[in-house]
PDB file of C-alpha atoms in Angstrom:
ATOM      1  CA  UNK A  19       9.331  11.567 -14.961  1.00 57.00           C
ATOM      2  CA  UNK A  20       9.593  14.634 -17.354  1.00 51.00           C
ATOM      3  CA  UNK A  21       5.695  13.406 -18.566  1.00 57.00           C
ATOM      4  CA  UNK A  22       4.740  13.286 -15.008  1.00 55.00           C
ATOM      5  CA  UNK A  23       6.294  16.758 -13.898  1.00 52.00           C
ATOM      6  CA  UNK A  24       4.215  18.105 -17.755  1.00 52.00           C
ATOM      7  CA  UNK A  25       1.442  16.905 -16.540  1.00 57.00           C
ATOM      8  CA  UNK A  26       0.968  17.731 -13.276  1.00 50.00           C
ATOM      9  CA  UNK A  27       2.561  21.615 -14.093  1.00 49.00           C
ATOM     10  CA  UNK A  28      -0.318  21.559 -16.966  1.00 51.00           C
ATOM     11  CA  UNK A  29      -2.703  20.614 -14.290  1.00 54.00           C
ATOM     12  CA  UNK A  30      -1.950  23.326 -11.775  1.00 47.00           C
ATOM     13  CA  UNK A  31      -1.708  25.632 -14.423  1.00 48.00           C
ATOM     14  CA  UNK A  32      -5.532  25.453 -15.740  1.00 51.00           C
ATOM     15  CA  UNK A  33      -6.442  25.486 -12.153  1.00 48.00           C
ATOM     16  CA  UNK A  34      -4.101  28.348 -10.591  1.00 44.00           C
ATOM     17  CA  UNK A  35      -3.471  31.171 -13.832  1.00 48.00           C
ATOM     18  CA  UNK A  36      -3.186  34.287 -11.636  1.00 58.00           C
ATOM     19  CA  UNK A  37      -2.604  32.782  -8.139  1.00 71.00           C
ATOM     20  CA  UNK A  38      -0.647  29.980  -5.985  1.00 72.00           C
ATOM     21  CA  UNK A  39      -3.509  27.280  -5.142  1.00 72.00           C
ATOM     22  CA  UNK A  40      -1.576  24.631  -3.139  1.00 73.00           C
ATOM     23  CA  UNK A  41      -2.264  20.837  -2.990  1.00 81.00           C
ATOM     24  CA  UNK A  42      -5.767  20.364  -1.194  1.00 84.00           C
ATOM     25  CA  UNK A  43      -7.466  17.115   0.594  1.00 88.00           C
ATOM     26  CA  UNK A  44     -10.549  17.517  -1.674  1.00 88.00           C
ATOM     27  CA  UNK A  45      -8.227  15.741  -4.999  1.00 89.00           C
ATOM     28  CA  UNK A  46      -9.043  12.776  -2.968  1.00 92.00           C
ATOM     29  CA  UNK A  47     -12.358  13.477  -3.363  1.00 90.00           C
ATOM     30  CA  UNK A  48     -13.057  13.475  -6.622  1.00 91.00           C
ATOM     31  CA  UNK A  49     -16.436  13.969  -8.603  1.00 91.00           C
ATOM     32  CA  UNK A  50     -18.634  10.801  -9.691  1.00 91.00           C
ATOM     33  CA  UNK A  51     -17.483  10.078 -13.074  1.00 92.00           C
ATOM     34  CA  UNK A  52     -20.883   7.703 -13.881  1.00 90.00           C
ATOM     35  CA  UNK A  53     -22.672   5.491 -11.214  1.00 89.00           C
ATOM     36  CA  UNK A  54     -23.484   2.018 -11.333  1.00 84.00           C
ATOM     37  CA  UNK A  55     -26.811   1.312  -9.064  1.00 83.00           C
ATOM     38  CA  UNK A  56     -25.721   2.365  -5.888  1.00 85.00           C
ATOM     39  CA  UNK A  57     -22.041   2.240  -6.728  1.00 85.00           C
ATOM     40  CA  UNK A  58     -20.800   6.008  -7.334  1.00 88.00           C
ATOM     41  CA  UNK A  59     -17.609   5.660  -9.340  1.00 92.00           C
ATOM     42  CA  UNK A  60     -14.601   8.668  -9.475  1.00 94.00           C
ATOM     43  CA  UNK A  61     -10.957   8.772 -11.238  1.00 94.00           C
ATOM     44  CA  UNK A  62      -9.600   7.233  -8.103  1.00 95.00           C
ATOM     45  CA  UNK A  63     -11.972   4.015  -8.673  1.00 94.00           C
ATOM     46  CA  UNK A  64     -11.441   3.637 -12.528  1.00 95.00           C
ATOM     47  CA  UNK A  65      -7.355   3.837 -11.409  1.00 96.00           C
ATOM     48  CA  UNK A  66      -8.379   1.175  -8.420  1.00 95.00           C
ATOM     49  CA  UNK A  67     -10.298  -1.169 -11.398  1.00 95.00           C
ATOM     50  CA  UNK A  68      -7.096  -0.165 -13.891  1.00 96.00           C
ATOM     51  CA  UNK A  69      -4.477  -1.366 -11.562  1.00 96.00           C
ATOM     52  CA  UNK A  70      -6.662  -4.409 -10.992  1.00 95.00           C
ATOM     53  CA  UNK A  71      -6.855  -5.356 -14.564  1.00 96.00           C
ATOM     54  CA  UNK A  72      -2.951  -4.461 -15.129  1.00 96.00           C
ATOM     55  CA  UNK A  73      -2.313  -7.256 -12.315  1.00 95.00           C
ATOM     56  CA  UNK A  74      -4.316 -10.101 -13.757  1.00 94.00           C
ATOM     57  CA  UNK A  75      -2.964  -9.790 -17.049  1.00 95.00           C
ATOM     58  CA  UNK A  76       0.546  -9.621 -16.431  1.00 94.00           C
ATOM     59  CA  UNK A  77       0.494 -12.325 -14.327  1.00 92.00           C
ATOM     60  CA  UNK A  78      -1.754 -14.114 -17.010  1.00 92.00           C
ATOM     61  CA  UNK A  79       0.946 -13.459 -19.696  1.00 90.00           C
ATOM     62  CA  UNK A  80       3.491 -14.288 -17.196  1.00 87.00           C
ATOM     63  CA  UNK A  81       2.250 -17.825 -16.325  1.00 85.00           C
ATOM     64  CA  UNK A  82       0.310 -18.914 -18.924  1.00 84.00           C
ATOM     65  CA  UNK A  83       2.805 -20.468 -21.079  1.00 79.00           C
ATOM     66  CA  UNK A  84       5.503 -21.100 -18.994  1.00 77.00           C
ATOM     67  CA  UNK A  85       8.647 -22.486 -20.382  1.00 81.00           C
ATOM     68  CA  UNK A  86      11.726 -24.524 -18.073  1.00 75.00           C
ATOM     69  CA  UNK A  87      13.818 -21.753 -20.214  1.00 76.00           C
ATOM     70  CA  UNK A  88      12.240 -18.801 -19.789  1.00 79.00           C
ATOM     71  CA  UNK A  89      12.099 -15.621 -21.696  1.00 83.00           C
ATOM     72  CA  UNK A  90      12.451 -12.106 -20.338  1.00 86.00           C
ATOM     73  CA  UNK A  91       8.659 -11.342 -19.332  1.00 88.00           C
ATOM     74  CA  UNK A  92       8.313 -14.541 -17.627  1.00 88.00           C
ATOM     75  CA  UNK A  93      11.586 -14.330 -15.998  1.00 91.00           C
ATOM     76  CA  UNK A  94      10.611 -10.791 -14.488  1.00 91.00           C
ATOM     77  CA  UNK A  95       7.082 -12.246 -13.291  1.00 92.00           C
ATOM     78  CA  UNK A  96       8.880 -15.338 -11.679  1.00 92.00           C
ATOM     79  CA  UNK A  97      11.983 -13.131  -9.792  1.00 94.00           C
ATOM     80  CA  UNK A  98       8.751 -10.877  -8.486  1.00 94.00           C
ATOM     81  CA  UNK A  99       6.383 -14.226  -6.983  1.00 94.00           C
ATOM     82  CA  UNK A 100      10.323 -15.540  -5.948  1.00 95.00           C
ATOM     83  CA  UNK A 101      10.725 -12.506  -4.051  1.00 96.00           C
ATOM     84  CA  UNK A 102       7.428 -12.654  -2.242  1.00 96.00           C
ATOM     85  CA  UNK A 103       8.100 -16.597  -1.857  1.00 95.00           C
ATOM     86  CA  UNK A 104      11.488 -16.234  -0.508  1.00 95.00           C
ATOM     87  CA  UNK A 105      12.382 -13.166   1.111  1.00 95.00           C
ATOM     88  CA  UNK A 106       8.618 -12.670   2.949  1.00 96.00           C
ATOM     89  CA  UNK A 107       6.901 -15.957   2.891  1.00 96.00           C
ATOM     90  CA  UNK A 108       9.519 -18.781   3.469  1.00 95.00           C
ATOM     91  CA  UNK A 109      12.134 -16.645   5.924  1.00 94.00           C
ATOM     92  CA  UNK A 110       9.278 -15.495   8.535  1.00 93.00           C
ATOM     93  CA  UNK A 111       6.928 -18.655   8.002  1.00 93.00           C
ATOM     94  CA  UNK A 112       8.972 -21.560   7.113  1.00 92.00           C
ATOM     95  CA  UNK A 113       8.287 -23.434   4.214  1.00 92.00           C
ATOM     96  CA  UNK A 114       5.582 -25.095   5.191  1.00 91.00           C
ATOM     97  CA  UNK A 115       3.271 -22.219   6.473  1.00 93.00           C
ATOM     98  CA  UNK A 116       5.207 -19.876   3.825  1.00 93.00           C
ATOM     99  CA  UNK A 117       3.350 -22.109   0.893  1.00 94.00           C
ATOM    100  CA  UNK A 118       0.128 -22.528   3.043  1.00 94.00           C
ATOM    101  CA  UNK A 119      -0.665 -18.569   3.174  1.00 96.00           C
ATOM    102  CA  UNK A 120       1.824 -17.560   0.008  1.00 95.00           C
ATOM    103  CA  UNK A 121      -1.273 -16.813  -2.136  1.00 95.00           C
ATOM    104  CA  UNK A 122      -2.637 -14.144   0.332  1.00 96.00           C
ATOM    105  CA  UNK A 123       0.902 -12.418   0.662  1.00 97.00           C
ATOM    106  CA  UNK A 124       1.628 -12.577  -2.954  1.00 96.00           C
ATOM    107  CA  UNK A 125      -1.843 -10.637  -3.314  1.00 96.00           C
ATOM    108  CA  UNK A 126      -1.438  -8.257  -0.839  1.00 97.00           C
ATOM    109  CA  UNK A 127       2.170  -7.275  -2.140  1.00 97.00           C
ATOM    110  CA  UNK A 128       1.213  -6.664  -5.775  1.00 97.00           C
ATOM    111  CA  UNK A 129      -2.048  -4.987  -5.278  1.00 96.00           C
ATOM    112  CA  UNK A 130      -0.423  -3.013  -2.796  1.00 97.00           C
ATOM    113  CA  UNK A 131       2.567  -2.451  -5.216  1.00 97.00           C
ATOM    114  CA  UNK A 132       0.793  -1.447  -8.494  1.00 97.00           C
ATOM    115  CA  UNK A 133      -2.333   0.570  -6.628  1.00 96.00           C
ATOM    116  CA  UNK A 134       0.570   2.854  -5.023  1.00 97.00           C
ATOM    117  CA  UNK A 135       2.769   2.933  -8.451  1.00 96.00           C
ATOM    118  CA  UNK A 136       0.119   4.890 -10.146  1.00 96.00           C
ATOM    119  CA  UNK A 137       0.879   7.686  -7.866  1.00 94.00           C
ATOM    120  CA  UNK A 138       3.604   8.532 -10.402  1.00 94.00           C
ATOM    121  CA  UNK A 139       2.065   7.462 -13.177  1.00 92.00           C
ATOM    122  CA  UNK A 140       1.558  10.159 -15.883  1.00 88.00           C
ATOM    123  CA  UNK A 141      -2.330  11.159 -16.304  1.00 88.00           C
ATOM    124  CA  UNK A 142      -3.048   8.841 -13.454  1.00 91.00           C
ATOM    125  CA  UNK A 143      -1.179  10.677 -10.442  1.00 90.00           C
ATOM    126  CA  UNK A 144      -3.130   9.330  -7.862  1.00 94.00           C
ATOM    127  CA  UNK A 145      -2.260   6.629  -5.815  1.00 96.00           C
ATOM    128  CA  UNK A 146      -5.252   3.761  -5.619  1.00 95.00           C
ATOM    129  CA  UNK A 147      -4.643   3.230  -1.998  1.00 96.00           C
ATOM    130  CA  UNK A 148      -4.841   6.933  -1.337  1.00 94.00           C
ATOM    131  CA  UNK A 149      -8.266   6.161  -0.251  1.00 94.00           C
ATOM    132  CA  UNK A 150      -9.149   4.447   2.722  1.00 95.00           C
ATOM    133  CA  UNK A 151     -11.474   1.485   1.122  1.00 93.00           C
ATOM    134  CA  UNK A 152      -8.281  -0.164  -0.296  1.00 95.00           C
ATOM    135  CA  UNK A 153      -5.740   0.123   2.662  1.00 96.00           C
ATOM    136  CA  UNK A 154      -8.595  -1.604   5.006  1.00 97.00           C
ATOM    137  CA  UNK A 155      -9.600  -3.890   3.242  1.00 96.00           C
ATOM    138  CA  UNK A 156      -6.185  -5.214   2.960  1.00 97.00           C
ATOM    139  CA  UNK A 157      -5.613  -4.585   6.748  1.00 97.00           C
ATOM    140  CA  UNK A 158      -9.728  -6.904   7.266  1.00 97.00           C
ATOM    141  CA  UNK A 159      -7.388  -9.473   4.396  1.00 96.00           C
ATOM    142  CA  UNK A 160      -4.557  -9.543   7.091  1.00 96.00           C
ATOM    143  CA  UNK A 161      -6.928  -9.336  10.223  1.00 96.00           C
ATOM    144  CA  UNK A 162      -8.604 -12.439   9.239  1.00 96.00           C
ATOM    145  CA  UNK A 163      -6.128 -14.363   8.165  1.00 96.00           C
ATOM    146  CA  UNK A 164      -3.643 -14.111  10.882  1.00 95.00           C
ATOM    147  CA  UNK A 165      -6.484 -14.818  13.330  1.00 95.00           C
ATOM    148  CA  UNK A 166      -7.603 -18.038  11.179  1.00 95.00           C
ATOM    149  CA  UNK A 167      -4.035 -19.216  11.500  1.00 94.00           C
ATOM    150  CA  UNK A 168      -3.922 -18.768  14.717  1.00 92.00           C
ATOM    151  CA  UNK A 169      -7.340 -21.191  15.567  1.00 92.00           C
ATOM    152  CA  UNK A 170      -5.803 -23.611  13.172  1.00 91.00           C
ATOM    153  CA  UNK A 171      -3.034 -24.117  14.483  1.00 88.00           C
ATOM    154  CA  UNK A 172      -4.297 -23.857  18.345  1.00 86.00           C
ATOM    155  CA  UNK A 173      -8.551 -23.978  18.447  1.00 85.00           C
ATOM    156  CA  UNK A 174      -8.461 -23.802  22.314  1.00 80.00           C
ATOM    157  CA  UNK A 175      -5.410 -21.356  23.260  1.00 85.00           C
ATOM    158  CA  UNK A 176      -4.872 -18.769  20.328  1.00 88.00           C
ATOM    159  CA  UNK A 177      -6.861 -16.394  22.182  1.00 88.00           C
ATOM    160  CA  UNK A 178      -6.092 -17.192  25.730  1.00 86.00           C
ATOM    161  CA  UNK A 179      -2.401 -17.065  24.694  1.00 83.00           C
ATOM    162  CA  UNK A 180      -2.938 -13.524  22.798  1.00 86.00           C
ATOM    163  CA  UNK A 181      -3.921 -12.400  25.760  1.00 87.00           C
ATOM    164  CA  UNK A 182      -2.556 -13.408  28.372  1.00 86.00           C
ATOM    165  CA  UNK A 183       1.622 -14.024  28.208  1.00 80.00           C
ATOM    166  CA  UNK A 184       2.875 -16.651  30.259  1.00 79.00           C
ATOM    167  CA  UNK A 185       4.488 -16.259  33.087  1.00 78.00           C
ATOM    168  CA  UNK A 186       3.631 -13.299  35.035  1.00 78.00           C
ATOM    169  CA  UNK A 187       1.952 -12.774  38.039  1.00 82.00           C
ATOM    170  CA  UNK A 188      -1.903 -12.895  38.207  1.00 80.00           C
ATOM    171  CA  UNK A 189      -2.347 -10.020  39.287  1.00 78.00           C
ATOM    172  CA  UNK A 190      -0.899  -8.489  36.408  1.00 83.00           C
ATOM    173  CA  UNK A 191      -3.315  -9.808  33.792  1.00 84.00           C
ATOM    174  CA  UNK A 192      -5.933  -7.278  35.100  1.00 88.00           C
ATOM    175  CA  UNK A 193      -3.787  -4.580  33.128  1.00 89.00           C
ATOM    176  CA  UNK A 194      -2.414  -6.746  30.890  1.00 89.00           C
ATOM    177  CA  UNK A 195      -5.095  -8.453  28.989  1.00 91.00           C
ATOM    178  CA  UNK A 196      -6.808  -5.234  28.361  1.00 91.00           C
ATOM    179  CA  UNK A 197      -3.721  -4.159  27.079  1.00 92.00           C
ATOM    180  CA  UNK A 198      -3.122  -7.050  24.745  1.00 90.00           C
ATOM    181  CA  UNK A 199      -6.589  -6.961  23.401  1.00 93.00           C
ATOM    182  CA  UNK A 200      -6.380  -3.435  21.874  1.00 94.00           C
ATOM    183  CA  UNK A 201      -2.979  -4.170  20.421  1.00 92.00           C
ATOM    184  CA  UNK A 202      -3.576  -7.505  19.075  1.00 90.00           C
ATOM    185  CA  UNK A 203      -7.185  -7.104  17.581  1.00 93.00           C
ATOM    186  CA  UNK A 204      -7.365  -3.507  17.686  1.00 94.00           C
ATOM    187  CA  UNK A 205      -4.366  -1.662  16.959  1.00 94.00           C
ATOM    188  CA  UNK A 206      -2.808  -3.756  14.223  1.00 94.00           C
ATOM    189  CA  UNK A 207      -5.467  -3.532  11.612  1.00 95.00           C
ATOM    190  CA  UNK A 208      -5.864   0.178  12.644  1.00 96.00           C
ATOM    191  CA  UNK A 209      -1.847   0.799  11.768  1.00 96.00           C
ATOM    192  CA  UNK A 210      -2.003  -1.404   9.250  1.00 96.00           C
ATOM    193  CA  UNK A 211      -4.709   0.682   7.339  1.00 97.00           C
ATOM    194  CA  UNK A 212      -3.400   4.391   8.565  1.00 96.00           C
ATOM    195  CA  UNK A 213       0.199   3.587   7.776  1.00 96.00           C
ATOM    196  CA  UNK A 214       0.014   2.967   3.961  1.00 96.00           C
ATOM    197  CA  UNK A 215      -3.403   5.452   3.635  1.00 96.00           C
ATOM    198  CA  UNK A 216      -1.067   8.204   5.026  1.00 96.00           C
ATOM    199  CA  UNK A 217       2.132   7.660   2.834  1.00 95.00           C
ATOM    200  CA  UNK A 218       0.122   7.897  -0.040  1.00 95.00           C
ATOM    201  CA  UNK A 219      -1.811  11.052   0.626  1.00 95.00           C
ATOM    202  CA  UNK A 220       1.153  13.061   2.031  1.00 94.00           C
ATOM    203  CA  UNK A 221       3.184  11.600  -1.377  1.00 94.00           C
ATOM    204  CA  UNK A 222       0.533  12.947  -3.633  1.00 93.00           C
ATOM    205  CA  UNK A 223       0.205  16.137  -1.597  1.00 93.00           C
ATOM    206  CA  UNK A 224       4.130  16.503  -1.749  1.00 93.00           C
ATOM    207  CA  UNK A 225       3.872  16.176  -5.508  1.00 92.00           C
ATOM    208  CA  UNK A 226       1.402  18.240  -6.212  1.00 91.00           C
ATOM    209  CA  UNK A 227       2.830  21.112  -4.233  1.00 91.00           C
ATOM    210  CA  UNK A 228       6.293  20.647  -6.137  1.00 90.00           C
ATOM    211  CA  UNK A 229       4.963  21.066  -9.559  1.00 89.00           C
ATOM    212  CA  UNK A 230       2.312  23.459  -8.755  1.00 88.00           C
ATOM    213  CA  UNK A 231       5.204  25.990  -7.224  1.00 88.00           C
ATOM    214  CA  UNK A 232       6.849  25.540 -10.768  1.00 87.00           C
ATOM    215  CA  UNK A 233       4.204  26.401 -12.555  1.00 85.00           C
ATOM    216  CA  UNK A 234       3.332  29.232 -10.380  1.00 84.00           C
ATOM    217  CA  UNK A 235       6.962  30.662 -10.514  1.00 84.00           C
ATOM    218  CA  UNK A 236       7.631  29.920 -13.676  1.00 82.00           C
ATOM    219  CA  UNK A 237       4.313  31.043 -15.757  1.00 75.00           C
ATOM    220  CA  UNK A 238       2.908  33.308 -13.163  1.00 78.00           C
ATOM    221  CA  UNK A 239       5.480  35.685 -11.515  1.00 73.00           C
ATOM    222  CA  UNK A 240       8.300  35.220 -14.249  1.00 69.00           C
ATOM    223  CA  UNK A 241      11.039  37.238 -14.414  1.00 71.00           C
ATOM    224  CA  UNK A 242      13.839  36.086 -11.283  1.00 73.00           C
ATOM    225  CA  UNK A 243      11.223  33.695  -9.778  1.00 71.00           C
ATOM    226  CA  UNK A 244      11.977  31.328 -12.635  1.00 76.00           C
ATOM    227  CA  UNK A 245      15.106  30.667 -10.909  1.00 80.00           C
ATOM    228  CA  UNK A 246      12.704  29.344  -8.047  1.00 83.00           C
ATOM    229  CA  UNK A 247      10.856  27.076 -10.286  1.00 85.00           C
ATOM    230  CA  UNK A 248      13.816  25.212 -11.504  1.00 87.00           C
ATOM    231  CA  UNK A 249      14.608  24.645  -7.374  1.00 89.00           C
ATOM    232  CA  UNK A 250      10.734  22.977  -6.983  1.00 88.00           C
ATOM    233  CA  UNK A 251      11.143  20.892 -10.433  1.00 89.00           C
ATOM    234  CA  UNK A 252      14.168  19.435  -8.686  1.00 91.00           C
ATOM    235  CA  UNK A 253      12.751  18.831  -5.862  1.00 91.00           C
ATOM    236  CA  UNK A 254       9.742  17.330  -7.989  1.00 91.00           C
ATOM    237  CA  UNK A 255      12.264  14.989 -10.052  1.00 93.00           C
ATOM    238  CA  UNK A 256      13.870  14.250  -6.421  1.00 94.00           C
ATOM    239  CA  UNK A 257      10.192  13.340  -4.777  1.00 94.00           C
ATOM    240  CA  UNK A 258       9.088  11.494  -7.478  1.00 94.00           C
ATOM    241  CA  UNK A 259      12.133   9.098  -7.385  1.00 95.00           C
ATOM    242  CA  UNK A 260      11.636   8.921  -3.843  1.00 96.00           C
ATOM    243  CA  UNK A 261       7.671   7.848  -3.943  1.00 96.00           C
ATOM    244  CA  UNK A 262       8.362   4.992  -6.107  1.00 96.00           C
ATOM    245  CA  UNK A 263      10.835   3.850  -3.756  1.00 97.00           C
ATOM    246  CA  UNK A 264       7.673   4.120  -1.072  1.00 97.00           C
ATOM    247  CA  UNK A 265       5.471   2.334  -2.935  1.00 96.00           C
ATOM    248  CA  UNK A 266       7.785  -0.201  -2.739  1.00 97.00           C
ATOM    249  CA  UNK A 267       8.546  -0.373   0.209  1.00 97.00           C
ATOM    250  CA  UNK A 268       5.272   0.138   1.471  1.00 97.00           C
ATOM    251  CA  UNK A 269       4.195  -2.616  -0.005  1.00 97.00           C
ATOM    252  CA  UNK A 270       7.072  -5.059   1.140  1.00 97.00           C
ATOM    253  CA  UNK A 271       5.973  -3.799   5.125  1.00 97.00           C
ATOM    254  CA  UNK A 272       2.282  -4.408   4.504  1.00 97.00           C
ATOM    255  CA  UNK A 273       2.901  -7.955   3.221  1.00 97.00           C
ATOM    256  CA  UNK A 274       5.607  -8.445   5.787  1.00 97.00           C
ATOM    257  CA  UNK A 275       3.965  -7.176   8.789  1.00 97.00           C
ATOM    258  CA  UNK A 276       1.023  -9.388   7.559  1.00 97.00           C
ATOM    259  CA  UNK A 277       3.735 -12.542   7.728  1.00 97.00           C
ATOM    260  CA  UNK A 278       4.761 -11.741  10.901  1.00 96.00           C
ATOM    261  CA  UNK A 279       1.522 -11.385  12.706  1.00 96.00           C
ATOM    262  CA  UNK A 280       0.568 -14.732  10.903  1.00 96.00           C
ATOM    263  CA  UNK A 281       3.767 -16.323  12.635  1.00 94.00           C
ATOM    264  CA  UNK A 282       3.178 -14.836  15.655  1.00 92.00           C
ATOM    265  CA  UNK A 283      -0.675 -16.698  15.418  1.00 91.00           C
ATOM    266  CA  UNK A 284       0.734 -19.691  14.329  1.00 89.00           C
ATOM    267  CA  UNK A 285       4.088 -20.007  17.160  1.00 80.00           C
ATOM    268  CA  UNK A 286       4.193 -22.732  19.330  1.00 56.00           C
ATOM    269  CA  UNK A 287       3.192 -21.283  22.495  1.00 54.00           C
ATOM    270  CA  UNK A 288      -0.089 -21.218  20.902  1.00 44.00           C
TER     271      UNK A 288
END
């Protein structure tokens, strides 16, 4: 944490020597780095393709020689897939179902996981998913799938079931399928995508204003405002405890939202 609070005060300070320049929403904009035909690559992609890379080859490490007694790394990688198994797979799906679409929610969990982790990273300090090509195409992953399930498990009523409840009056399903349309198909990929985008820019943002108020206190008015700037690196220290504890989390309620709309597809009134 103290090389993530030096390098984001560094940061701020190259940018901001005589005044305060708070956090803005062009850093998630960043300037092509090199391009690749069409394919315009910036810091945020090369920490997207880094994260990527980081995945495959722990879990490569982690499972390529396993062992019935296993040593620390591979006993780390196996409690993480046993947590995805267990606690999102197996208790909302079942075992059966939980093993059918594990693979997807394993996925979604650590890309989710490691793309937001770099948020605190030092030098990276971005999150990968705080751009919207990630978050939604994770939220198309979980669209698709949950639909798929859904016409598996019921090819002639998923959709008439979706949309219309059983039960209620007829009359009713002139509001009510309208209504169920736009929060099945429409709404959940939508929250899905904005719910985990938003986290990670307002995280960053957060951040970023934190460290940069140090700086400015501390380098630029001096004298009693450096009582101010050890206030914001608190706060800083506090923030940046609390962001790893989002990506986290944010990553357990994208996988587990994903699970539920899957077992919602896959239920037996369907």
């Amino acid at each position: 944490m103290f090389t993530q609070a030096a390098t984001l005060i560094a940061t701020a300070a190259e940018k901001a020597p005589e005044e305060f320049h708070g956090p803005s929403i062009s850093e998630f904009f960043p300037e092509t780095i090199f391009q690749i035909g069409f394919l315009e690559v910036n810091r945020i992609h090369l920490i997207q393709f880094l994260s990527t890379i980081v995945i495959v080859l722990i879990f490569w490490l982690g499972t390529r020689r396993m062992t019935v007694v296993p040593g620390r790394f591979q006993s780390v990688v196996e409690m993480g897939l046993d947590f995805v198994r267990v606690n999102i797979a197996e208790d909302l799906l079942g075992k059966k179902d939980g093993r059918r679409f594990l693979p997807i929610l394993t996925t979604i969990f650590f890309m989710v996981l490691f793309m937001n982790i770099t948020g605190v990273i030092p030098g990276l300090n971005i999150a990968g998913t705080s751009i919207v090509a990630v978050p939604l195409l994770l939220a198309l992953v979980a669209y698709v799938t949950f639909i798929y399930a859904g016409l598996k498990a019921s090819p002639g009523n998923f959709f008439r079931n979706s949309l219309m409840p059983p039960g209620l009056p007829w009359f009713l399903y002139i509001l009510i399928i309208p209504l169920e349309f736009l929060s099945t198909f429409i709404i959940r990929p939508v929250t899905l995508t904005l719910r985990l985008l938003m986290n990670m820019i307002v995280g960053h943002l957060m951040l970023v204003l934190f460290f940069a108020a140090t700086q400015f206190f501390l380098f630029t008015l001096g004298g009693w405002f450096s009582a101010l700037a050890a206030g914001t690196l608190a706060f800083g220290f506090a923030f940046t405890l609390f962001e790893i504890f989002v990506a986290f989390l944010q990553a357990y309620v994208f996988a587990i939202l994903t699970a539920v709309y899957i077992q919602l597809a896959v239920a037996e009134e369907h």
